Short mmCIF file of C-alpha atoms in Angstrom, two decimals:
data_model
loop_
_atom_site.label_atom_id
_atom_site.label_comp_id
_atom_site.label_asym_id
_atom_site.label_seq_id
_atom_site.Cartn_x
_atom_site.Cartn_y
_atom_site.Cartn_z
CA ALA O 1 95.55 134.31 92.53
CA HIS O 2 95.79 133.63 88.79
CA GLU O 3 98.05 136.65 88.44
CA GLN O 4 100.22 135.25 91.28
CA ILE O 5 100.54 131.83 89.64
CA SER O 6 101.59 133.44 86.34
CA LYS O 7 104.14 135.59 88.17
CA LEU O 8 105.52 132.52 89.94
CA LYS O 9 105.75 130.62 86.63
CA GLU O 10 107.77 133.51 85.14
CA GLY O 11 109.57 134.41 88.37
CA VAL O 12 111.60 132.56 90.96
CA LEU O 13 110.88 130.48 94.04
CA LEU O 14 113.54 131.14 96.67
CA VAL O 15 113.56 128.16 99.01
CA ARG O 16 114.52 129.06 102.57
CA LEU O 17 116.58 126.36 104.29
CA PHE O 18 116.50 126.64 108.07
CA THR O 19 119.85 126.31 109.85
CA LYS O 20 118.92 126.40 113.57
CA THR O 21 122.24 128.24 114.06
CA LYS O 22 121.24 130.00 117.31
CA GLY O 23 120.03 126.81 118.99
CA ILE O 24 123.13 124.88 117.92
CA GLU O 25 125.47 127.65 119.13
CA SER O 26 123.57 127.79 122.43
CA LEU O 27 124.02 124.04 122.94
CA ARG O 28 127.76 124.34 122.18
CA LYS O 29 128.13 127.15 124.75
CA LYS O 30 126.46 124.91 127.34
CA GLY O 31 128.94 122.15 126.50
CA ALA O 32 126.34 119.92 124.81
CA THR O 33 128.61 119.48 121.78
CA ALA O 34 127.39 115.99 120.87
CA ARG O 35 123.75 117.13 120.82
CA ALA O 36 124.70 120.26 118.83
CA ASN O 37 126.57 118.12 116.28
CA GLN O 38 123.62 115.71 116.04
CA ILE O 39 121.13 118.54 115.35
CA GLU O 40 123.54 120.11 112.86
CA GLN O 41 123.78 116.80 110.95
CA GLU O 42 119.98 116.32 110.99
CA VAL O 43 119.41 119.87 109.72
CA LYS O 44 122.01 119.42 106.97
CA ALA O 45 120.49 116.09 105.87
CA HIS O 46 116.99 117.64 105.78
CA ASN O 47 118.26 120.61 103.74
CA LEU O 48 120.15 118.37 101.31
CA ASN O 49 116.95 116.33 100.83
CA ILE O 50 114.96 119.50 100.11
CA VAL O 51 117.45 120.73 97.49
CA LYS O 52 117.64 117.27 95.90
CA ALA O 53 113.83 117.02 95.77
CA PHE O 54 113.54 120.38 93.98
CA LYS O 55 116.34 119.57 91.55
CA GLU O 56 114.74 116.22 90.69
CA VAL O 57 110.99 116.94 90.53
CA PHE O 58 110.30 120.69 90.46
CA SER O 59 110.08 122.42 87.10
CA PHE O 60 107.21 124.89 87.56
CA SER O 61 109.48 127.91 87.95
CA LYS O 62 113.09 128.89 88.46
CA VAL O 63 114.27 127.96 91.93
CA ALA O 64 117.18 129.06 94.13
CA PHE O 65 118.13 128.18 97.70
CA PHE O 66 119.27 130.27 100.67
CA PHE O 67 119.93 129.72 104.36
CA SER O 68 117.51 131.24 106.87
CA ASP O 69 120.42 133.33 108.23
CA ASP O 70 120.04 135.46 105.05
CA SER O 71 116.28 135.99 105.52
CA GLU O 72 116.52 139.71 106.31
CA ALA O 73 118.58 140.43 103.18
CA VAL O 74 116.08 138.45 101.07
CA LYS O 75 113.14 140.25 102.69
CA SER O 76 114.65 143.67 101.93
CA GLY O 77 115.46 142.59 98.35
CA ASP O 78 119.19 143.05 99.00
CA PHE O 79 120.13 139.96 96.97
CA ASP O 80 123.81 140.93 96.63
CA GLN O 81 124.11 140.18 100.37
CA VAL O 82 122.57 136.69 100.02
CA SER O 83 124.62 133.52 99.63
CA PHE O 84 122.62 131.37 97.21
CA LEU O 85 123.38 127.66 97.43
CA ASN O 86 124.07 124.72 95.13
CA GLU O 87 122.96 121.10 95.63
CA ASN O 88 125.80 120.59 98.16
CA LEU O 89 124.72 123.63 100.22
CA GLU O 90 127.81 125.53 99.08
CA VAL O 91 127.75 129.09 97.72
CA ASP O 92 126.60 129.11 94.09
CA THR O 93 127.91 132.19 92.28
CA SER O 94 126.07 131.24 89.07
CA VAL O 95 122.73 132.36 90.60
CA SER O 96 121.85 135.72 89.04
CA PRO O 97 119.30 137.80 91.01
CA ALA O 98 119.03 140.13 87.99
CA ASN O 99 117.07 137.38 86.21
CA PHE O 100 114.70 136.60 89.10
CA GLY O 101 111.59 138.50 88.04
CA THR O 102 108.87 138.24 90.70
CA VAL O 103 110.18 136.63 93.89
CA TYR O 104 108.28 134.13 96.02
CA ILE O 105 109.60 132.38 99.11
CA GLY O 106 109.08 128.68 99.82
CA GLU O 107 109.83 126.81 103.03
CA PHE O 108 109.05 123.71 105.03
CA SER O 109 107.33 125.20 108.07
CA LYS O 110 103.96 125.35 109.80
CA ILE O 111 100.83 126.91 108.31
CA GLU O 112 99.85 130.23 109.91
CA SER O 113 96.25 131.11 110.61
CA VAL O 114 94.93 134.38 111.98
CA ASP O 115 92.13 134.57 114.55
CA GLU O 116 89.66 137.07 113.07
CA GLU O 117 88.72 138.54 116.48
CA THR O 118 92.08 138.81 118.22
CA ASN O 119 94.39 139.01 115.16
CA GLN O 120 96.57 136.44 116.94
CA ILE O 121 98.62 134.27 114.59
CA SER O 122 98.66 130.58 115.44
CA ARG O 123 100.76 127.93 113.77
CA GLY O 124 99.09 124.76 112.55
CA PHE O 125 100.19 121.70 110.60
CA SER O 126 103.55 121.11 108.90
CA ALA O 127 103.70 121.85 105.18
CA PHE O 128 105.72 123.31 102.34
CA ILE O 129 104.45 126.90 102.21
CA ILE O 130 104.66 129.71 99.64
CA ARG O 131 105.10 133.30 100.78
CA ASP O 132 105.36 136.59 98.90
CA ALA O 133 108.59 138.61 98.79
CA ALA O 134 107.68 140.24 102.14
CA PHE O 135 107.38 136.73 103.68
CA ASN O 136 103.57 136.92 103.99
CA GLN O 137 101.93 133.53 103.56
CA LEU O 138 99.82 133.46 100.38
CA GLU O 139 96.12 132.65 100.63
CA LYS O 140 93.47 130.64 98.82
CA PRO O 141 92.51 130.26 96.05
CA PHE O 142 96.30 130.15 95.34
CA PRO O 143 97.61 126.63 96.15
CA TYR O 144 100.01 128.04 98.74
CA TYR O 145 100.85 124.90 100.69
CA GLN O 146 101.37 121.14 100.50
CA ARG O 147 101.02 119.18 103.72
CA SER O 148 104.08 117.21 104.79
CA TYR O 149 102.52 115.40 107.77
CA LYS O 150 105.89 115.84 109.50
CA GLY O 151 105.86 114.05 112.84
CA VAL O 152 102.64 112.19 112.03
CA PHE O 153 103.30 108.50 112.56
CA LEU O 154 103.09 106.32 109.41
CA ILE O 155 101.99 109.09 107.01
CA SER O 156 104.92 111.49 107.30
CA ARG O 157 105.97 112.37 103.72
CA SER O 158 109.46 112.61 102.30
CA GLU O 159 110.64 115.97 100.96
CA ALA O 160 110.53 114.55 97.41
CA THR O 161 106.90 113.40 97.80
CA VAL O 162 105.84 116.80 99.14
CA VAL O 163 107.63 118.68 96.34
CA LYS O 164 106.18 116.35 93.67
CA LYS O 165 102.62 116.84 95.00
CA PHE O 166 103.19 120.58 95.24
CA GLN O 167 104.43 120.70 91.62
CA ALA O 168 101.25 118.87 90.50
CA LYS O 169 99.05 121.26 92.50
CA LEU O 170 100.70 124.31 90.89
CA GLU O 171 100.42 122.82 87.37
CA LYS O 172 96.72 122.04 87.90
CA PHE O 173 95.98 125.56 89.18
CA TYR O 174 97.99 127.14 86.36
CA ARG O 175 95.90 125.39 83.68
#
């Protein structure tokens, strides 16, 4: 875990921004254009908040952003096929994969846990999660997640709060 934290400090955190493209296209095909547009706007706002949060409060490692549609190219390390994004979610050609070093993936998602007996993966609470380059969730003692309490009334955290707490957790573990 201490080797991982050093590699993250020297490497890059690629933050995966989910697009919900398939669901939105499906709604449009069914004629539910207003609902599709609403979801598209919500997803865009959430993604903009994530990027803004990282730009403002995250300094632990280099960071770059990509849409979930490019996940397979990222997973296979084929970074020339990935559209990295700027703070406006537009293609950022200044991102240089040659300088990445060790790659880790970060995303707002749900924690995965594996049942020891059945090997079934179940998804738990909402959090910002760190994965390795093969998209495997990291494990303790590495501080691989920060709870977001998404959907939990009254204690749901903003993207900026989650990122700030995550930054502090990484710094503490690194020391």
